[in-house]
Tab-separated table of C-alpha atoms and ligand atoms in Angstrom:
chain	number	residue	atom	x	y	z
A	1	MET	CA	129.350	88.476	92.181
A	2	THR	CA	130.252	91.388	89.662
A	3	LEU	CA	127.789	93.790	91.030
A	4	ILE	CA	126.844	95.454	87.113
A	5	VAL	CA	126.790	92.945	83.935
A	6	ILE	CA	125.642	94.292	80.524
A	7	ASP	CA	124.926	92.159	77.453
A	8	PRO	CA	126.183	93.822	75.017
A	9	GLY	CA	123.267	92.130	72.367
A	10	LEU	CA	120.677	93.556	74.391
A	11	CYS	CA	122.238	97.174	75.146
A	12	ALA	CA	121.055	100.511	72.561
A	13	ARG	CA	123.859	102.077	74.470
A	14	ASP	CA	121.366	105.106	74.577
A	15	GLY	CA	122.443	106.114	77.968
A	16	ILE	CA	119.746	106.131	80.347
A	17	CYS	CA	121.334	104.231	83.292
A	18	VAL	CA	124.425	106.055	82.444
A	19	ALA	CA	122.533	109.874	83.164
A	20	GLU	CA	120.422	107.275	85.882
A	21	CYS	CA	122.489	106.109	87.755
A	22	PRO	CA	122.127	108.684	92.141
A	23	GLN	CA	126.478	107.900	92.540
A	24	GLY	CA	127.617	108.311	88.978
A	25	LEU	CA	128.933	104.675	89.084
A	26	LEU	CA	128.162	104.072	84.742
A	27	ALA	CA	130.837	105.575	82.911
A	28	PRO	CA	130.363	105.304	78.434
A	29	GLY	CA	132.625	103.248	77.105
A	30	GLU	CA	134.219	103.447	74.168
A	31	ASP	CA	131.597	101.905	72.292
A	32	GLY	CA	128.546	103.537	74.118
A	33	LEU	CA	128.925	100.342	75.893
A	34	PRO	CA	128.229	100.959	79.965
A	35	VAL	CA	131.191	101.064	82.426
A	36	PRO	CA	131.169	100.921	85.969
A	37	VAL	CA	133.504	102.652	87.917
A	38	PRO	CA	137.134	100.982	89.502
A	39	ASP	CA	135.072	101.319	93.008
A	40	ALA	CA	131.418	100.731	91.891
A	41	ASP	CA	130.411	98.096	93.914
A	42	SER	CA	131.462	99.871	97.498
A	43	ARG	CA	130.267	103.177	96.487
A	44	CYS	CA	126.607	101.311	95.020
A	45	ILE	CA	123.530	101.988	97.251
A	46	ARG	CA	121.486	99.200	95.304
A	47	CYS	CA	118.657	101.182	94.035
A	48	GLY	CA	118.661	99.801	91.351
A	49	HIS	CA	117.367	102.263	89.536
A	50	CYS	CA	119.845	101.165	87.044
A	51	PHE	CA	118.063	97.782	86.100
A	52	ALA	CA	114.392	99.094	86.645
A	53	VAL	CA	115.094	101.794	84.092
A	54	CYS	CA	116.565	99.717	81.529
A	55	PRO	CA	114.105	99.450	78.092
A	56	LYS	CA	115.512	96.572	76.555
A	57	GLY	CA	116.512	95.014	79.982
A	58	ALA	CA	120.349	95.015	78.927
A	59	LEU	CA	121.208	95.010	82.851
A	60	LYS	CA	122.154	92.273	85.396
A	61	LEU	CA	121.926	93.291	89.254
A	62	ASP	CA	123.516	92.261	92.198
A	63	GLY	CA	122.160	88.200	90.507
A	64	LEU	CA	119.374	89.288	89.368
A	65	SER	CA	117.946	88.879	86.317
A	66	PRO	CA	115.010	91.251	84.640
A	67	ASP	CA	112.960	88.941	83.213
A	68	ALA	CA	113.255	87.867	86.969
A	69	ALA	CA	111.825	91.432	88.543
A	70	PRO	CA	108.428	92.150	89.203
A	71	ALA	CA	107.438	94.809	86.006
A	72	VAL	CA	105.447	98.091	86.836
A	73	SER	CA	103.053	97.841	84.411
A	74	GLY	CA	102.099	100.864	84.160
A	75	ARG	CA	98.504	100.123	82.939
A	76	SER	CA	96.144	100.415	86.455
A	77	GLY	CA	94.379	102.759	85.093
A	78	LEU	CA	93.776	105.782	87.908
A	79	SER	CA	92.885	108.157	86.533
A	80	PRO	CA	94.449	111.634	88.406
A	81	GLU	CA	91.040	112.463	89.483
A	82	ALA	CA	91.101	109.268	91.189
A	83	GLY	CA	93.903	109.210	91.853
A	84	LEU	CA	94.093	112.520	93.542
A	85	ASP	CA	90.847	110.905	95.248
A	86	PHE	CA	92.317	108.552	96.532
A	87	LEU	CA	94.831	110.733	98.733
A	88	THR	CA	92.768	113.144	100.079
A	89	SER	CA	90.100	109.844	100.877
A	90	ARG	CA	92.677	108.496	103.258
A	91	ARG	CA	91.656	108.688	107.763
A	92	SER	CA	92.655	108.020	110.479
A	93	ILE	CA	90.658	105.973	111.748
A	94	ARG	CA	88.911	105.167	115.904
A	95	ASN	CA	86.209	102.406	115.301
A	96	TRP	CA	86.792	99.684	114.004
A	97	LYS	CA	84.910	96.187	112.699
A	98	ASP	CA	84.781	93.270	115.083
A	99	ARG	CA	86.890	91.943	112.650
A	100	PRO	CA	90.293	91.383	112.373
A	101	VAL	CA	91.938	91.766	108.851
A	102	PRO	CA	93.410	88.651	107.322
A	103	ARG	CA	97.488	88.280	107.833
A	104	GLU	CA	97.630	87.957	103.606
A	105	LEU	CA	96.566	91.760	103.085
A	106	LEU	CA	98.829	93.023	106.534
A	107	GLU	CA	102.045	91.466	104.199
A	108	LYS	CA	100.559	92.998	101.467
A	109	ALA	CA	100.138	96.104	102.658
A	110	LEU	CA	103.822	95.613	104.756
A	111	ASP	CA	105.168	94.766	100.900
A	112	ALA	CA	104.320	97.526	98.793
A	113	ALA	CA	105.706	99.644	102.362
A	114	ARG	CA	109.514	97.777	101.002
A	115	TYR	CA	109.707	100.110	98.085
A	116	ALA	CA	108.361	103.617	99.835
A	117	PRO	CA	112.053	105.572	99.622
A	118	SER	CA	115.011	105.718	102.538
A	119	GLY	CA	118.127	107.994	102.727
A	120	ILE	CA	120.806	106.658	100.438
A	121	ASN	CA	118.152	103.416	100.147
A	122	MET	CA	119.380	102.265	103.851
A	123	GLN	CA	115.219	100.613	103.894
A	124	PRO	CA	116.434	100.594	108.278
A	125	ALA	CA	113.009	99.725	109.027
A	126	HIS	CA	112.196	96.159	110.572
A	127	TRP	CA	107.798	95.394	111.221
A	128	LEU	CA	106.384	93.633	113.970
A	129	VAL	CA	102.780	93.004	113.707
A	130	VAL	CA	100.346	92.947	116.826
A	131	GLU	CA	97.697	90.679	115.490
A	132	ASP	CA	96.259	89.728	118.570
A	133	SER	CA	93.510	92.449	119.753
A	134	ARG	CA	93.752	90.878	123.307
A	135	VAL	CA	98.081	92.320	123.132
A	136	VAL	CA	96.960	95.257	121.596
A	137	ARG	CA	94.815	96.096	125.009
A	138	GLU	CA	97.800	94.821	127.394
A	139	LEU	CA	99.865	97.260	125.679
A	140	ALA	CA	97.213	100.228	125.683
A	141	GLY	CA	97.834	99.675	129.089
A	142	MET	CA	101.504	99.493	129.112
A	143	VAL	CA	101.371	102.717	126.831
A	144	ALA	CA	99.019	104.598	129.842
A	145	ASP	CA	101.239	103.296	132.361
A	146	GLY	CA	104.671	104.704	130.476
A	147	LEU	CA	103.147	108.450	129.399
A	148	ARG	CA	101.344	107.367	133.741
A	149	HIS	CA	105.946	107.401	134.767
A	150	ALA	CA	106.865	109.697	132.786
A	151	GLY	CA	104.501	112.813	133.821
A	152	ILE	CA	103.427	113.443	130.183
A	153	MET	CA	99.439	113.483	128.666
A	154	PRO	CA	98.232	113.468	132.042
A	155	ASP	CA	94.597	114.157	130.252
A	156	TYR	CA	94.946	111.338	128.150
A	157	VAL	CA	96.102	109.079	131.345
A	158	ALA	CA	92.858	110.311	132.863
A	159	ALA	CA	90.644	109.030	129.977
A	160	PHE	CA	92.001	105.351	129.543
A	161	ASP	CA	91.598	105.045	133.834
A	162	ALA	CA	88.327	105.901	133.281
A	163	GLY	CA	87.859	103.532	130.585
A	164	ARG	CA	88.018	105.471	127.490
A	165	GLU	CA	90.968	103.046	125.573
A	166	VAL	CA	91.934	106.351	123.880
A	167	MET	CA	95.244	104.904	124.269
A	168	LEU	CA	95.704	102.417	120.929
A	169	ARG	CA	91.246	103.290	120.538
A	170	GLY	CA	90.492	99.499	120.557
A	171	ALA	CA	92.026	98.698	117.438
A	172	PRO	CA	92.313	94.530	116.443
A	173	HIS	CA	96.093	95.379	114.871
A	174	LEU	CA	98.950	97.111	115.772
A	175	VAL	CA	101.734	97.860	113.393
A	176	VAL	CA	104.771	99.002	114.632
A	177	ALA	CA	108.195	100.117	112.783
A	178	HIS	CA	111.567	99.734	114.209
A	179	ALA	CA	115.359	100.384	113.638
A	180	ASP	CA	118.062	99.419	114.585
A	181	ALA	CA	119.628	103.644	115.780
A	182	SER	CA	122.643	102.671	117.158
A	183	GLY	CA	124.676	104.189	114.547
A	184	TRP	CA	125.135	107.618	113.271
A	185	TYR	CA	122.266	107.021	111.002
A	186	ASP	CA	118.642	108.128	111.868
A	187	PRO	CA	116.213	105.598	110.540
A	188	ALA	CA	112.826	107.467	111.510
A	189	THR	CA	112.174	109.594	108.410
A	190	ASP	CA	112.247	106.428	106.399
A	191	CYS	CA	110.734	103.996	108.873
A	192	VAL	CA	107.603	107.181	109.255
A	193	LEU	CA	107.565	106.765	104.877
A	194	ALA	CA	107.177	103.560	104.936
A	195	LEU	CA	103.939	103.480	107.730
A	196	SER	CA	103.594	105.832	105.650
A	197	HIS	CA	103.348	103.925	102.278
A	198	PHE	CA	101.806	101.245	104.792
A	199	GLU	CA	98.636	102.746	105.510
A	200	LEU	CA	97.354	104.308	102.091
A	201	ALA	CA	98.381	99.899	101.141
A	202	ALA	CA	95.947	99.427	103.843
A	203	HIS	CA	93.515	102.316	102.272
A	204	ALA	CA	94.352	100.636	98.510
A	205	LEU	CA	93.470	97.283	99.866
A	206	GLY	CA	90.302	98.726	102.085
A	207	PHE	CA	91.076	98.541	105.594
A	208	GLY	CA	91.659	101.038	107.495
A	209	THR	CA	94.445	103.248	109.634
A	210	CYS	CA	95.397	105.238	112.709
A	211	TRP	CA	99.198	106.480	113.430
A	212	ALA	CA	99.897	105.887	117.937
A	213	GLY	CA	101.962	108.790	118.702
A	214	LEU	CA	101.361	107.791	121.747
A	215	PHE	CA	102.488	104.142	121.547
A	216	ARG	CA	105.644	105.924	120.046
A	217	ARG	CA	106.113	108.292	123.152
A	218	ALA	CA	105.386	105.510	125.586
A	219	ALA	CA	107.995	102.763	123.957
A	220	GLU	CA	110.725	105.573	123.937
A	221	THR	CA	111.231	105.323	127.429
A	222	TRP	CA	108.932	102.780	129.037
A	223	PRO	CA	111.480	99.292	129.495
A	224	PRO	CA	108.371	97.153	130.358
A	225	LEU	CA	107.139	98.627	127.242
A	226	ARG	CA	109.862	97.833	125.282
A	227	GLU	CA	110.546	94.405	126.766
A	228	ARG	CA	106.944	93.716	125.966
A	229	ILE	CA	107.089	93.736	122.394
A	230	GLY	CA	110.579	92.191	121.466
A	231	LEU	CA	112.525	95.402	120.904
A	232	PRO	CA	116.089	94.234	119.597
A	233	PRO	CA	118.769	96.417	121.068
A	234	GLY	CA	119.670	98.922	119.980
A	235	HIS	CA	116.476	99.849	117.919
A	236	LYS	CA	114.255	102.770	118.271
A	237	VAL	CA	110.636	102.571	117.796
A	238	CYS	CA	110.191	105.182	115.078
A	239	GLY	CA	106.239	104.253	114.556
A	240	ALA	CA	103.369	102.929	114.532
A	241	LEU	CA	100.087	102.577	113.555
A	242	MET	CA	96.441	101.108	114.676
A	243	ALA	CA	95.378	99.180	112.072
A	244	GLY	CA	91.692	97.165	111.450
A	245	TYR	CA	88.539	97.208	108.660
A	246	PRO	CA	86.716	100.838	109.429
A	247	LYS	CA	83.081	101.570	111.308
A	248	SER	CA	82.391	104.281	109.802
A	249	ARG	CA	82.091	105.489	106.075
A	250	PHE	CA	84.023	109.210	105.178
A	251	PHE	CA	80.879	111.234	102.887
A	252	ARG	CA	83.102	114.589	102.700
A	253	LEU	CA	85.980	115.651	102.706
A	254	PRO	CA	86.996	117.497	105.808
A	255	PRO	CA	88.172	121.206	106.450
A	256	ARG	CA	92.015	122.078	106.403
A	257	LYS	CA	94.075	125.247	106.641
A	258	SER	CA	94.577	126.139	103.726
A	259	LEU	CA	97.630	126.730	101.096
A	260	ARG	CA	100.783	128.070	102.505
A	261	LEU	CA	102.696	128.749	100.065
A	262	ARG	CA	105.743	131.134	98.935
A	263	TYR	CA	107.530	130.593	95.404
A	264	LEU	CA	111.894	131.743	95.331
B	301	LIG	C1	115.194	111.112	104.246
B	301	LIG	C2	115.817	110.753	103.034
B	301	LIG	C3	116.929	112.102	102.110
B	301	LIG	C4	117.070	111.074	100.939
B	301	LIG	N1	117.957	112.378	100.839
B	301	LIG	C5	118.367	112.162	99.258
B	301	LIG	C6	119.739	113.605	98.356
B	301	LIG	O1	119.809	113.856	99.494
B	301	LIG	N2	119.717	112.933	97.863
B	301	LIG	C7	119.530	111.858	96.812
B	301	LIG	O2	119.452	112.261	95.589
B	301	LIG	N3	118.928	111.369	96.970
B	301	LIG	C8	117.693	111.131	97.927
B	301	LIG	N4	117.249	110.380	99.124
B	301	LIG	C9	116.325	109.637	97.790
B	301	LIG	C10	116.739	107.916	97.480
B	301	LIG	O3	118.503	107.331	97.564
B	301	LIG	C11	116.234	106.486	97.592
B	301	LIG	O4	114.472	106.991	98.465
B	301	LIG	C12	117.009	105.269	97.493
B	301	LIG	O5	118.044	105.575	96.848
B	301	LIG	C13	115.434	104.010	96.476
B	301	LIG	O6	115.185	104.620	95.575
B	301	LIG	P1	113.983	104.967	95.421
B	301	LIG	O7	113.132	106.119	95.710
B	301	LIG	O8	114.179	104.992	93.994
B	301	LIG	O9	112.763	103.518	94.642
B	301	LIG	C14	117.022	110.280	99.973
B	301	LIG	C15	115.505	109.951	101.206
B	301	LIG	C16	115.071	109.839	102.202
B	301	LIG	C17	114.013	109.225	102.289
B	302	LIG	S1	121.766	99.971	91.544
B	302	LIG	FE1	121.576	102.171	91.799
B	302	LIG	S2	123.489	103.739	93.058
B	302	LIG	FE2	123.963	100.748	91.674
B	302	LIG	S3	124.754	101.186	89.987
B	302	LIG	FE3	122.668	101.288	89.378
B	302	LIG	S4	121.905	102.964	89.686
B	302	LIG	FE4	123.823	103.848	91.039
């Protein structure tokens, strides 16, 4: 399939796609119509910027027509203040309502996570949603076993053994991002960014999350846990989030370190 097809009747020859391509794969032709460079197909990272930025919808990418892509409305009405309030009001949730998050909402948040940035647009994240809270409890026990076996976080292990579920905080669900780590590319940052998108999408959709760092740590080294979650060969767990409806409401921002900032 041809990578890029430009409709000469629609193209305004404005050079926007030429300027936008991060790989420099488009050049203005003789009449100003953008032309892909000869090796564009192999060097294209499928970021879709040329396709998404064209105001005329003149460019097809990999056979995808602009009409078939969701439009960015730009009319969400979110003021700068509301946007910042949204970001700063996200909190880690550790007390949950006894009510599951509907699958449609979890999938809506995961769908938003597909739009997170990723190095050379690799989009490496694979997802596992542990929907059943009984399985989350079982995994919490395996996290404790893994940490005990590795000889780390003894305080947490002791608290867990004493009956405090500090491993996965009694969460109704667990969302795990894992990726192929067998090659040269380390997918960890991209997966964390995708999880971060998920976390903010959850906040927008009215449910809450908490990073499950102990789960990720145990999954690094504890074979029974890796086996139980069906981790494919070569994959690593890059991060996980507990999820559910928050029991508490937060009325003010918590204190934070002051901004340590330098300019150069
Ligand atoms: C860890 C990471 C490293 C990146 N490094 C670069 C970079 O060095 N130069 C660059 O132009 N873009 C870089 N990007 C941006 C990606 O190419 C971009 O996120 C991807 O093509 C998807 O496009 P989008 O962010 O517009 O959705 C990086 C992204 C991530 C997450
Ligand atoms: S999809 Fe991205 S990398 Fe590929 S030609 Fe378009 S702008 Fe360039």
